[in-house]
């Protein structure tokens, strides 16, 4: 199929059009100003990439180190340890106060280090997953980094490839794509070039003439014209919604916070009982207070935050690498 290039096409804003599946292949390539047999001109592709940006999902902004360090003190156990250190200072137990403060710093540093390891593992996985795309440009087939794709590029896919961007399929040969990450369907979806009815927004699972970013081709081959890149893709929209969702506290952290509250309650109850029993025996107030605080501090598992961070980090690293977690 050969369509004359339309230099006055609507390409720069085309990625925001939700009705490509309702247009025929001829209408799509005409609107995007591209000849499927030739592809985009290299110079035109450079211009479009400068205007549209890279074909990549937006990355989350990095939290400053000082903010991440302070976040280590949001756990109940760290708060209890700091409170115990303050009380120790008030009763002039200098050695105990210094040891508790040093321990909270150690817990925070270890937690920060474990989070850094997990982030490094994720970055390493991302660097290994850099995809390439086979495109037609200037009448020849070339392989380029998927990040350099622009709306209007003619992309060739076959079994074993990852679809590098959202695109309207203009040629299909027994093409099947696994879209389980988007639709939840366990069976690969059969794709064709047919035009679908418009008038309403079809969900991704019903767009049988469209291929979506980061979905693997399981069978056959096809040619598609890119209609959306980066954050404008279906995967980009999902990524944006996830980024806007408040992060949940891990279940293990919730359980440990509950345990900390129980331990703190038990320690407080012990202090009250000691005061009552001590005063009934006419013991001095200052001696009772020091003894009660010492007992409460002894009841707190100071190394618990460090152990928690280590467990969570090991679990993440093991899941990221695919290795089983040893116990």
PDB file of C-alpha atoms in Angstrom:
ATOM      1  CA  UNK A   1       0.000   0.000   0.000  1.00  0.00           C
ATOM      2  CA  UNK A   2       1.464   3.356  -1.025  1.00  0.00           C
ATOM      3  CA  UNK A   3       0.132   6.679   0.139  1.00  0.00           C
ATOM      4  CA  UNK A   4       1.537  10.029  -0.895  1.00  0.00           C
ATOM      5  CA  UNK A   5       3.143  11.964   1.944  1.00  0.00           C
ATOM      6  CA  UNK A   6       1.179  14.961   3.189  1.00  0.00           C
ATOM      7  CA  UNK A   7       3.582  17.591   4.495  1.00  0.00           C
ATOM      8  CA  UNK A   8       0.696  19.529   5.982  1.00  0.00           C
ATOM      9  CA  UNK A   9      -0.505  16.620   8.088  1.00  0.00           C
ATOM     10  CA  UNK A  10      -1.524  16.888  11.697  1.00  0.00           C
ATOM     11  CA  UNK A  11       1.375  14.854  13.014  1.00  0.00           C
ATOM     12  CA  UNK A  12       2.661  16.928  15.959  1.00  0.00           C
ATOM     13  CA  UNK A  13      -0.685  16.708  17.776  1.00  0.00           C
ATOM     14  CA  UNK A  14      -1.749  13.342  16.504  1.00  0.00           C
ATOM     15  CA  UNK A  15      -0.675  11.430  19.608  1.00  0.00           C
ATOM     16  CA  UNK A  16      -3.601  12.947  21.485  1.00  0.00           C
ATOM     17  CA  UNK A  17      -6.183  11.600  19.045  1.00  0.00           C
ATOM     18  CA  UNK A  18      -8.238   8.770  20.523  1.00  0.00           C
ATOM     19  CA  UNK A  19      -9.944   7.736  17.278  1.00  0.00           C
ATOM     20  CA  UNK A  20      -7.186   6.152  15.188  1.00  0.00           C
ATOM     21  CA  UNK A  21      -8.842   2.726  15.417  1.00  0.00           C
ATOM     22  CA  UNK A  22     -11.938   4.222  13.743  1.00  0.00           C
ATOM     23  CA  UNK A  23      -9.934   5.295  10.692  1.00  0.00           C
ATOM     24  CA  UNK A  24      -8.793   3.128   7.813  1.00  0.00           C
ATOM     25  CA  UNK A  25      -5.033   2.559   7.354  1.00  0.00           C
ATOM     26  CA  UNK A  26      -5.080   4.899   4.338  1.00  0.00           C
ATOM     27  CA  UNK A  27      -6.731   7.665   6.365  1.00  0.00           C
ATOM     28  CA  UNK A  28      -4.262   7.247   9.223  1.00  0.00           C
ATOM     29  CA  UNK A  29      -1.105   7.464   7.136  1.00  0.00           C
ATOM     30  CA  UNK A  30      -2.558  10.369   5.172  1.00  0.00           C
ATOM     31  CA  UNK A  31      -3.377  12.259   8.373  1.00  0.00           C
ATOM     32  CA  UNK A  32       0.120  11.621   9.690  1.00  0.00           C
ATOM     33  CA  UNK A  33       1.759  12.596   6.409  1.00  0.00           C
ATOM     34  CA  UNK A  34       3.816   9.452   5.889  1.00  0.00           C
ATOM     35  CA  UNK A  35       4.295   6.936   3.077  1.00  0.00           C
ATOM     36  CA  UNK A  36       4.315   3.420   4.616  1.00  0.00           C
ATOM     37  CA  UNK A  37       6.681   2.132   1.932  1.00  0.00           C
ATOM     38  CA  UNK A  38       9.216   4.892   2.566  1.00  0.00           C
ATOM     39  CA  UNK A  39       8.705   5.975   6.154  1.00  0.00           C
ATOM     40  CA  UNK A  40       9.679   9.293   7.626  1.00  0.00           C
ATOM     41  CA  UNK A  41      12.627  11.276   6.355  1.00  0.00           C
ATOM     42  CA  UNK A  42      15.503  11.326   8.842  1.00  0.00           C
ATOM     43  CA  UNK A  43      15.467  15.115   9.014  1.00  0.00           C
ATOM     44  CA  UNK A  44      11.720  15.149   9.632  1.00  0.00           C
ATOM     45  CA  UNK A  45      12.107  12.551  12.382  1.00  0.00           C
ATOM     46  CA  UNK A  46      14.711  14.704  14.135  1.00  0.00           C
ATOM     47  CA  UNK A  47      12.375  17.710  14.005  1.00  0.00           C
ATOM     48  CA  UNK A  48       9.485  15.697  15.417  1.00  0.00           C
ATOM     49  CA  UNK A  49      11.604  14.206  18.189  1.00  0.00           C
ATOM     50  CA  UNK A  50      12.655  17.697  19.266  1.00  0.00           C
ATOM     51  CA  UNK A  51       8.972  18.723  19.361  1.00  0.00           C
ATOM     52  CA  UNK A  52       7.508  15.564  20.910  1.00  0.00           C
ATOM     53  CA  UNK A  53      10.305  14.488  23.239  1.00  0.00           C
ATOM     54  CA  UNK A  54      11.632  10.966  23.784  1.00  0.00           C
ATOM     55  CA  UNK A  55       9.478   7.855  23.598  1.00  0.00           C
ATOM     56  CA  UNK A  56       9.886   7.050  27.290  1.00  0.00           C
ATOM     57  CA  UNK A  57       7.700   6.914  30.353  1.00  0.00           C
ATOM     58  CA  UNK A  58       8.180   9.867  32.709  1.00  0.00           C
ATOM     59  CA  UNK A  59      10.456   9.015  35.608  1.00  0.00           C
ATOM     60  CA  UNK A  60       9.543   9.813  39.183  1.00  0.00           C
ATOM     61  CA  UNK A  61      11.342  12.784  40.677  1.00  0.00           C
ATOM     62  CA  UNK A  62      14.154  11.719  42.988  1.00  0.00           C
ATOM     63  CA  UNK A  63      13.643  12.444  46.667  1.00  0.00           C
ATOM     64  CA  UNK A  64      16.547  14.426  48.183  1.00  0.00           C
ATOM     65  CA  UNK A  65      18.878  12.399  50.407  1.00  0.00           C
ATOM     66  CA  UNK A  66      18.129  14.527  53.453  1.00  0.00           C
ATOM     67  CA  UNK A  67      14.393  13.940  52.999  1.00  0.00           C
ATOM     68  CA  UNK A  68      14.918  10.189  52.655  1.00  0.00           C
ATOM     69  CA  UNK A  69      17.078  10.256  55.788  1.00  0.00           C
ATOM     70  CA  UNK A  70      14.370  12.030  57.791  1.00  0.00           C
ATOM     71  CA  UNK A  71      11.786   9.553  56.473  1.00  0.00           C
ATOM     72  CA  UNK A  72      13.683   6.832  58.321  1.00  0.00           C
ATOM     73  CA  UNK A  73      12.439   8.435  61.552  1.00  0.00           C
ATOM     74  CA  UNK A  74       8.767   8.043  60.644  1.00  0.00           C
ATOM     75  CA  UNK A  75       8.544   4.495  61.937  1.00  0.00           C
ATOM     76  CA  UNK A  76       7.091   4.024  65.397  1.00  0.00           C
ATOM     77  CA  UNK A  77      10.179   2.222  66.646  1.00  0.00           C
ATOM     78  CA  UNK A  78      12.482   5.087  65.697  1.00  0.00           C
ATOM     79  CA  UNK A  79      10.108   7.552  67.345  1.00  0.00           C
ATOM     80  CA  UNK A  80      10.083   5.473  70.534  1.00  0.00           C
ATOM     81  CA  UNK A  81      13.881   5.255  70.555  1.00  0.00           C
ATOM     82  CA  UNK A  82      14.233   9.024  70.113  1.00  0.00           C
ATOM     83  CA  UNK A  83      11.695   9.600  72.898  1.00  0.00           C
ATOM     84  CA  UNK A  84      13.628   7.209  75.140  1.00  0.00           C
ATOM     85  CA  UNK A  85      16.858   9.096  74.367  1.00  0.00           C
ATOM     86  CA  UNK A  86      15.218  12.406  75.297  1.00  0.00           C
ATOM     87  CA  UNK A  87      13.940  10.972  78.572  1.00  0.00           C
ATOM     88  CA  UNK A  88      17.396   9.599  79.307  1.00  0.00           C
ATOM     89  CA  UNK A  89      18.845  13.079  78.808  1.00  0.00           C
ATOM     90  CA  UNK A  90      16.263  14.549  81.178  1.00  0.00           C
ATOM     91  CA  UNK A  91      17.202  12.091  83.923  1.00  0.00           C
ATOM     92  CA  UNK A  92      20.916  12.641  83.153  1.00  0.00           C
ATOM     93  CA  UNK A  93      21.539   9.105  81.937  1.00  0.00           C
ATOM     94  CA  UNK A  94      24.103  10.404  79.467  1.00  0.00           C
ATOM     95  CA  UNK A  95      25.539   7.072  78.387  1.00  0.00           C
ATOM     96  CA  UNK A  96      22.110   5.568  77.686  1.00  0.00           C
ATOM     97  CA  UNK A  97      20.984   8.684  75.787  1.00  0.00           C
ATOM     98  CA  UNK A  98      24.090   8.728  73.590  1.00  0.00           C
ATOM     99  CA  UNK A  99      23.821   5.013  72.849  1.00  0.00           C
ATOM    100  CA  UNK A 100      20.148   5.364  71.885  1.00  0.00           C
ATOM    101  CA  UNK A 101      20.836   8.340  69.599  1.00  0.00           C
ATOM    102  CA  UNK A 102      23.736   6.520  67.957  1.00  0.00           C
ATOM    103  CA  UNK A 103      21.485   3.487  67.478  1.00  0.00           C
ATOM    104  CA  UNK A 104      18.767   5.561  65.792  1.00  0.00           C
ATOM    105  CA  UNK A 105      21.393   7.049  63.478  1.00  0.00           C
ATOM    106  CA  UNK A 106      22.666   3.549  62.696  1.00  0.00           C
ATOM    107  CA  UNK A 107      19.124   2.358  61.943  1.00  0.00           C
ATOM    108  CA  UNK A 108      18.539   5.351  59.661  1.00  0.00           C
ATOM    109  CA  UNK A 109      21.840   4.908  57.798  1.00  0.00           C
ATOM    110  CA  UNK A 110      21.254   1.170  57.324  1.00  0.00           C
ATOM    111  CA  UNK A 111      17.710   1.805  56.091  1.00  0.00           C
ATOM    112  CA  UNK A 112      18.959   4.445  53.672  1.00  0.00           C
ATOM    113  CA  UNK A 113      21.660   2.114  52.420  1.00  0.00           C
ATOM    114  CA  UNK A 114      19.223  -0.769  51.888  1.00  0.00           C
ATOM    115  CA  UNK A 115      16.855   1.508  49.956  1.00  0.00           C
ATOM    116  CA  UNK A 116      19.799   2.623  47.832  1.00  0.00           C
ATOM    117  CA  UNK A 117      20.631  -0.991  46.997  1.00  0.00           C
ATOM    118  CA  UNK A 118      17.051  -1.665  45.964  1.00  0.00           C
ATOM    119  CA  UNK A 119      17.012   1.485  43.799  1.00  0.00           C
ATOM    120  CA  UNK A 120      20.314   0.495  42.192  1.00  0.00           C
ATOM    121  CA  UNK A 121      18.899  -2.943  41.371  1.00  0.00           C
ATOM    122  CA  UNK A 122      15.844  -1.351  39.751  1.00  0.00           C
ATOM    123  CA  UNK A 123      18.018   1.034  37.723  1.00  0.00           C
ATOM    124  CA  UNK A 124      20.142  -1.906  36.571  1.00  0.00           C
ATOM    125  CA  UNK A 125      17.005  -3.734  35.409  1.00  0.00           C
ATOM    126  CA  UNK A 126      15.834  -0.635  33.529  1.00  0.00           C
ATOM    127  CA  UNK A 127      19.184  -0.330  31.765  1.00  0.00           C
ATOM    128  CA  UNK A 128      18.951  -3.980  30.698  1.00  0.00           C
ATOM    129  CA  UNK A 129      15.466  -3.442  29.279  1.00  0.00           C
ATOM    130  CA  UNK A 130      16.400  -0.748  26.751  1.00  0.00           C
ATOM    131  CA  UNK A 131      14.421  -1.714  23.675  1.00  0.00           C
ATOM    132  CA  UNK A 132      15.148  -1.269  19.993  1.00  0.00           C
ATOM    133  CA  UNK A 133      12.712  -0.736  17.139  1.00  0.00           C
ATOM    134  CA  UNK A 134      12.854  -1.651  13.451  1.00  0.00           C
ATOM    135  CA  UNK A 135      11.614   1.253  11.387  1.00  0.00           C
ATOM    136  CA  UNK A 136      11.425   2.445   7.802  1.00  0.00           C
ATOM    137  CA  UNK A 137      13.116   5.779   7.256  1.00  0.00           C
ATOM    138  CA  UNK A 138      14.147   7.300   3.952  1.00  0.00           C
ATOM    139  CA  UNK A 139      12.980   4.143   2.183  1.00  0.00           C
ATOM    140  CA  UNK A 140      15.298   1.774   4.068  1.00  0.00           C
ATOM    141  CA  UNK A 141      14.853  -0.417   7.119  1.00  0.00           C
ATOM    142  CA  UNK A 142      16.883   0.581  10.164  1.00  0.00           C
ATOM    143  CA  UNK A 143      17.095  -0.402  13.820  1.00  0.00           C
ATOM    144  CA  UNK A 144      17.005   2.495  16.279  1.00  0.00           C
ATOM    145  CA  UNK A 145      16.567   2.861  20.056  1.00  0.00           C
ATOM    146  CA  UNK A 146      12.875   2.802  20.895  1.00  0.00           C
ATOM    147  CA  UNK A 147      13.263   6.137  22.690  1.00  0.00           C
ATOM    148  CA  UNK A 148      13.911   7.806  19.325  1.00  0.00           C
ATOM    149  CA  UNK A 149      10.539   6.861  17.857  1.00  0.00           C
ATOM    150  CA  UNK A 150       8.156   9.656  16.914  1.00  0.00           C
ATOM    151  CA  UNK A 151       4.521   9.794  15.942  1.00  0.00           C
ATOM    152  CA  UNK A 152       4.290   8.774  12.286  1.00  0.00           C
ATOM    153  CA  UNK A 153       7.169   6.298  12.303  1.00  0.00           C
ATOM    154  CA  UNK A 154       6.568   3.068  10.377  1.00  0.00           C
ATOM    155  CA  UNK A 155       7.514   0.195  12.707  1.00  0.00           C
ATOM    156  CA  UNK A 156       7.954  -3.468  11.780  1.00  0.00           C
ATOM    157  CA  UNK A 157       7.256  -6.117  14.428  1.00  0.00           C
ATOM    158  CA  UNK A 158       7.428  -9.895  14.452  1.00  0.00           C
ATOM    159  CA  UNK A 159       7.202 -12.745  16.950  1.00  0.00           C
ATOM    160  CA  UNK A 160       9.540 -12.169  19.890  1.00  0.00           C
ATOM    161  CA  UNK A 161       9.527  -8.363  19.608  1.00  0.00           C
ATOM    162  CA  UNK A 162       8.202  -5.883  22.137  1.00  0.00           C
ATOM    163  CA  UNK A 163       5.890  -3.286  20.642  1.00  0.00           C
ATOM    164  CA  UNK A 164       7.896  -0.066  21.147  1.00  0.00           C
ATOM    165  CA  UNK A 165       4.976   2.416  21.049  1.00  0.00           C
ATOM    166  CA  UNK A 166       1.238   2.606  20.487  1.00  0.00           C
ATOM    167  CA  UNK A 167       0.378   2.342  16.819  1.00  0.00           C
ATOM    168  CA  UNK A 168      -2.348   1.673  14.255  1.00  0.00           C
ATOM    169  CA  UNK A 169      -1.701  -1.624  12.482  1.00  0.00           C
ATOM    170  CA  UNK A 170      -1.571  -1.173   8.697  1.00  0.00           C
ATOM    171  CA  UNK A 171      -0.289  -4.650   7.782  1.00  0.00           C
ATOM    172  CA  UNK A 172      -0.826  -7.910   9.661  1.00  0.00           C
ATOM    173  CA  UNK A 173       0.198 -11.484   8.946  1.00  0.00           C
ATOM    174  CA  UNK A 174      -1.332 -13.860  11.532  1.00  0.00           C
ATOM    175  CA  UNK A 175      -0.351 -11.232  14.105  1.00  0.00           C
ATOM    176  CA  UNK A 176      -0.982 -11.999  17.783  1.00  0.00           C
ATOM    177  CA  UNK A 177       0.078  -9.837  20.746  1.00  0.00           C
ATOM    178  CA  UNK A 178       0.040 -10.595  24.466  1.00  0.00           C
ATOM    179  CA  UNK A 179      -1.837  -7.691  26.052  1.00  0.00           C
ATOM    180  CA  UNK A 180      -2.286  -9.248  29.501  1.00  0.00           C
ATOM    181  CA  UNK A 181      -0.497  -6.328  31.172  1.00  0.00           C
ATOM    182  CA  UNK A 182      -3.215  -3.995  29.905  1.00  0.00           C
ATOM    183  CA  UNK A 183      -6.333  -6.140  29.668  1.00  0.00           C
ATOM    184  CA  UNK A 184      -5.680  -9.070  32.014  1.00  0.00           C
ATOM    185  CA  UNK A 185      -6.499 -11.535  29.243  1.00  0.00           C
ATOM    186  CA  UNK A 186      -4.352 -14.661  29.413  1.00  0.00           C
ATOM    187  CA  UNK A 187      -4.792 -15.450  25.701  1.00  0.00           C
ATOM    188  CA  UNK A 188      -2.863 -13.377  23.116  1.00  0.00           C
ATOM    189  CA  UNK A 189      -5.069 -11.028  21.121  1.00  0.00           C
ATOM    190  CA  UNK A 190      -5.389 -11.516  17.372  1.00  0.00           C
ATOM    191  CA  UNK A 191      -4.686  -8.325  15.461  1.00  0.00           C
ATOM    192  CA  UNK A 192      -5.778  -7.144  12.010  1.00  0.00           C
ATOM    193  CA  UNK A 193      -6.033  -3.982   9.941  1.00  0.00           C
ATOM    194  CA  UNK A 194      -9.823  -3.659   9.936  1.00  0.00           C
ATOM    195  CA  UNK A 195     -11.497  -0.355  10.776  1.00  0.00           C
ATOM    196  CA  UNK A 196     -13.545  -0.280  13.981  1.00  0.00           C
ATOM    197  CA  UNK A 197     -16.720   1.772  14.578  1.00  0.00           C
ATOM    198  CA  UNK A 198     -16.211   5.203  16.126  1.00  0.00           C
ATOM    199  CA  UNK A 199     -18.484   7.390  18.190  1.00  0.00           C
ATOM    200  CA  UNK A 200     -17.298   6.113  21.563  1.00  0.00           C
ATOM    201  CA  UNK A 201     -13.967   5.429  23.224  1.00  0.00           C
ATOM    202  CA  UNK A 202     -13.116   1.738  22.957  1.00  0.00           C
ATOM    203  CA  UNK A 203     -11.047   0.128  25.739  1.00  0.00           C
ATOM    204  CA  UNK A 204      -7.626  -1.286  24.747  1.00  0.00           C
ATOM    205  CA  UNK A 205      -8.944  -4.850  24.749  1.00  0.00           C
ATOM    206  CA  UNK A 206     -11.453  -3.994  22.018  1.00  0.00           C
ATOM    207  CA  UNK A 207      -8.987  -2.169  19.773  1.00  0.00           C
ATOM    208  CA  UNK A 208      -8.092  -5.133  17.600  1.00  0.00           C
ATOM    209  CA  UNK A 209      -6.337  -2.952  15.019  1.00  0.00           C
ATOM    210  CA  UNK A 210      -4.004  -1.226  17.489  1.00  0.00           C
ATOM    211  CA  UNK A 211      -0.760  -2.374  19.110  1.00  0.00           C
ATOM    212  CA  UNK A 212       0.257  -1.028  22.490  1.00  0.00           C
ATOM    213  CA  UNK A 213       3.614  -0.130  23.990  1.00  0.00           C
ATOM    214  CA  UNK A 214       5.600  -2.835  25.851  1.00  0.00           C
ATOM    215  CA  UNK A 215       3.315  -5.712  24.807  1.00  0.00           C
ATOM    216  CA  UNK A 216       5.126  -8.743  23.349  1.00  0.00           C
ATOM    217  CA  UNK A 217       4.375 -10.110  19.895  1.00  0.00           C
ATOM    218  CA  UNK A 218       3.735 -13.843  20.293  1.00  0.00           C
ATOM    219  CA  UNK A 219       2.951 -14.878  16.719  1.00  0.00           C
ATOM    220  CA  UNK A 220       3.113 -13.578  13.166  1.00  0.00           C
ATOM    221  CA  UNK A 221       4.331 -10.213  11.982  1.00  0.00           C
ATOM    222  CA  UNK A 222       2.982  -6.808  11.169  1.00  0.00           C
ATOM    223  CA  UNK A 223       3.599  -3.179  10.318  1.00  0.00           C
ATOM    224  CA  UNK A 224       2.222  -0.306  12.341  1.00  0.00           C
ATOM    225  CA  UNK A 225       2.324   3.462  12.195  1.00  0.00           C
ATOM    226  CA  UNK A 226       3.094   5.071  15.549  1.00  0.00           C
ATOM    227  CA  UNK A 227       0.188   7.139  16.883  1.00  0.00           C
ATOM    228  CA  UNK A 228       1.313   7.740  20.478  1.00  0.00           C
ATOM    229  CA  UNK A 229       4.618   7.743  22.339  1.00  0.00           C
ATOM    230  CA  UNK A 230       5.770   8.061  25.935  1.00  0.00           C
ATOM    231  CA  UNK A 231       3.198   9.317  28.412  1.00  0.00           C
ATOM    232  CA  UNK A 232       0.497   9.499  25.700  1.00  0.00           C
ATOM    233  CA  UNK A 233       0.483   5.708  25.301  1.00  0.00           C
ATOM    234  CA  UNK A 234      -1.925   3.473  27.192  1.00  0.00           C
ATOM    235  CA  UNK A 235       0.960   2.267  29.351  1.00  0.00           C
ATOM    236  CA  UNK A 236       1.998   5.882  29.959  1.00  0.00           C
ATOM    237  CA  UNK A 237      -1.496   6.775  31.130  1.00  0.00           C
ATOM    238  CA  UNK A 238      -1.463   3.853  33.568  1.00  0.00           C
ATOM    239  CA  UNK A 239       1.994   4.882  34.768  1.00  0.00           C
ATOM    240  CA  UNK A 240       0.717   8.407  35.366  1.00  0.00           C
ATOM    241  CA  UNK A 241      -2.209   7.141  37.417  1.00  0.00           C
ATOM    242  CA  UNK A 242       0.099   4.942  39.491  1.00  0.00           C
ATOM    243  CA  UNK A 243       2.450   7.863  40.111  1.00  0.00           C
ATOM    244  CA  UNK A 244      -0.487   9.897  41.411  1.00  0.00           C
ATOM    245  CA  UNK A 245      -1.549   7.105  43.756  1.00  0.00           C
ATOM    246  CA  UNK A 246      -0.380   7.345  47.343  1.00  0.00           C
ATOM    247  CA  UNK A 247       2.191   4.701  48.166  1.00  0.00           C
ATOM    248  CA  UNK A 248       1.045   2.057  50.601  1.00  0.00           C
ATOM    249  CA  UNK A 249       2.997   0.965  53.658  1.00  0.00           C
ATOM    250  CA  UNK A 250       4.295  -2.629  53.284  1.00  0.00           C
ATOM    251  CA  UNK A 251       2.294  -5.188  55.340  1.00  0.00           C
ATOM    252  CA  UNK A 252       5.416  -6.192  57.296  1.00  0.00           C
ATOM    253  CA  UNK A 253       5.981  -2.567  58.312  1.00  0.00           C
ATOM    254  CA  UNK A 254       2.347  -2.287  59.431  1.00  0.00           C
ATOM    255  CA  UNK A 255       2.679  -5.402  61.566  1.00  0.00           C
ATOM    256  CA  UNK A 256       5.905  -4.139  63.131  1.00  0.00           C
ATOM    257  CA  UNK A 257       4.316  -0.772  63.880  1.00  0.00           C
ATOM    258  CA  UNK A 258       1.506  -2.604  65.668  1.00  0.00           C
ATOM    259  CA  UNK A 259       4.069  -4.662  67.590  1.00  0.00           C
ATOM    260  CA  UNK A 260       5.884  -1.466  68.573  1.00  0.00           C
ATOM    261  CA  UNK A 261       2.669   0.007  69.963  1.00  0.00           C
ATOM    262  CA  UNK A 262       2.055  -3.147  71.994  1.00  0.00           C
ATOM    263  CA  UNK A 263       5.612  -3.079  73.353  1.00  0.00           C
ATOM    264  CA  UNK A 264       5.315   0.620  74.193  1.00  0.00           C
ATOM    265  CA  UNK A 265       2.007   0.006  75.962  1.00  0.00           C
ATOM    266  CA  UNK A 266       3.471  -2.873  77.936  1.00  0.00           C
ATOM    267  CA  UNK A 267       6.491  -0.774  78.924  1.00  0.00           C
ATOM    268  CA  UNK A 268       4.224   2.099  80.053  1.00  0.00           C
ATOM    269  CA  UNK A 269       2.105  -0.294  82.077  1.00  0.00           C
ATOM    270  CA  UNK A 270       5.261  -1.700  83.682  1.00  0.00           C
ATOM    271  CA  UNK A 271       6.382   1.816  84.640  1.00  0.00           C
ATOM    272  CA  UNK A 272       3.034   2.525  86.301  1.00  0.00           C
ATOM    273  CA  UNK A 273       3.097  -0.742  88.230  1.00  0.00           C
ATOM    274  CA  UNK A 274       6.670  -0.078  89.380  1.00  0.00           C
ATOM    275  CA  UNK A 275       5.702   3.378  90.594  1.00  0.00           C
ATOM    276  CA  UNK A 276       2.737   2.064  92.518  1.00  0.00           C
ATOM    277  CA  UNK A 277       4.685  -0.777  94.116  1.00  0.00           C
ATOM    278  CA  UNK A 278       7.700   1.427  94.820  1.00  0.00           C
ATOM    279  CA  UNK A 279       5.702   4.171  96.498  1.00  0.00           C
ATOM    280  CA  UNK A 280       3.875   1.601  98.585  1.00  0.00           C
ATOM    281  CA  UNK A 281       7.320   0.713  99.970  1.00  0.00           C
ATOM    282  CA  UNK A 282       8.267   4.403 100.421  1.00  0.00           C
ATOM    283  CA  UNK A 283      11.064   4.294  97.829  1.00  0.00           C
ATOM    284  CA  UNK A 284      12.430   7.595  96.478  1.00  0.00           C
ATOM    285  CA  UNK A 285      10.738   9.186  93.461  1.00  0.00           C
ATOM    286  CA  UNK A 286      13.954   9.753  91.521  1.00  0.00           C
ATOM    287  CA  UNK A 287      15.114   6.167  92.021  1.00  0.00           C
ATOM    288  CA  UNK A 288      11.750   4.822  90.910  1.00  0.00           C
ATOM    289  CA  UNK A 289      11.714   7.006  87.813  1.00  0.00           C
ATOM    290  CA  UNK A 290      15.213   6.001  86.747  1.00  0.00           C
ATOM    291  CA  UNK A 291      14.462   2.303  87.325  1.00  0.00           C
ATOM    292  CA  UNK A 292      11.151   2.484  85.442  1.00  0.00           C
ATOM    293  CA  UNK A 293      12.685   4.276  82.452  1.00  0.00           C
ATOM    294  CA  UNK A 294      15.602   1.839  82.368  1.00  0.00           C
ATOM    295  CA  UNK A 295      13.213  -1.106  82.372  1.00  0.00           C
ATOM    296  CA  UNK A 296      11.098   0.455  79.609  1.00  0.00           C
ATOM    297  CA  UNK A 297      14.172   1.071  77.447  1.00  0.00           C
ATOM    298  CA  UNK A 298      15.365  -2.497  78.018  1.00  0.00           C
ATOM    299  CA  UNK A 299      11.995  -3.792  76.759  1.00  0.00           C
ATOM    300  CA  UNK A 300      12.389  -2.065  73.398  1.00  0.00           C
ATOM    301  CA  UNK A 301      14.042  -4.132  70.600  1.00  0.00           C
ATOM    302  CA  UNK A 302      16.331  -1.365  69.377  1.00  0.00           C
ATOM    303  CA  UNK A 303      17.640  -3.278  66.351  1.00  0.00           C
ATOM    304  CA  UNK A 304      14.164  -4.009  64.991  1.00  0.00           C
ATOM    305  CA  UNK A 305      14.144  -1.188  62.356  1.00  0.00           C
ATOM    306  CA  UNK A 306      17.481  -2.378  60.972  1.00  0.00           C
ATOM    307  CA  UNK A 307      16.309  -5.981  60.749  1.00  0.00           C
ATOM    308  CA  UNK A 308      13.072  -4.874  59.068  1.00  0.00           C
ATOM    309  CA  UNK A 309      14.875  -2.840  56.428  1.00  0.00           C
ATOM    310  CA  UNK A 310      17.264  -5.710  55.729  1.00  0.00           C
ATOM    311  CA  UNK A 311      14.392  -8.202  55.287  1.00  0.00           C
ATOM    312  CA  UNK A 312      12.466  -5.890  52.957  1.00  0.00           C
ATOM    313  CA  UNK A 313      15.573  -5.111  50.919  1.00  0.00           C
ATOM    314  CA  UNK A 314      16.598  -8.764  50.561  1.00  0.00           C
ATOM    315  CA  UNK A 315      13.073  -9.658  49.485  1.00  0.00           C
ATOM    316  CA  UNK A 316      13.046  -6.910  46.853  1.00  0.00           C
ATOM    317  CA  UNK A 317      16.491  -7.769  45.501  1.00  0.00           C
ATOM    318  CA  UNK A 318      15.592 -11.463  45.303  1.00  0.00           C
ATOM    319  CA  UNK A 319      12.330 -10.783  43.461  1.00  0.00           C
ATOM    320  CA  UNK A 320      14.098  -8.388  41.085  1.00  0.00           C
ATOM    321  CA  UNK A 321      16.818 -10.910  40.225  1.00  0.00           C
ATOM    322  CA  UNK A 322      14.480 -13.905  40.149  1.00  0.00           C
ATOM    323  CA  UNK A 323      16.501 -15.766  42.776  1.00  0.00           C
ATOM    324  CA  UNK A 324      14.736 -17.496  45.667  1.00  0.00           C
ATOM    325  CA  UNK A 325      14.968 -15.903  49.097  1.00  0.00           C
ATOM    326  CA  UNK A 326      17.093 -18.020  51.432  1.00  0.00           C
ATOM    327  CA  UNK A 327      15.958 -18.369  55.024  1.00  0.00           C
TER     328      UNK A 327
END
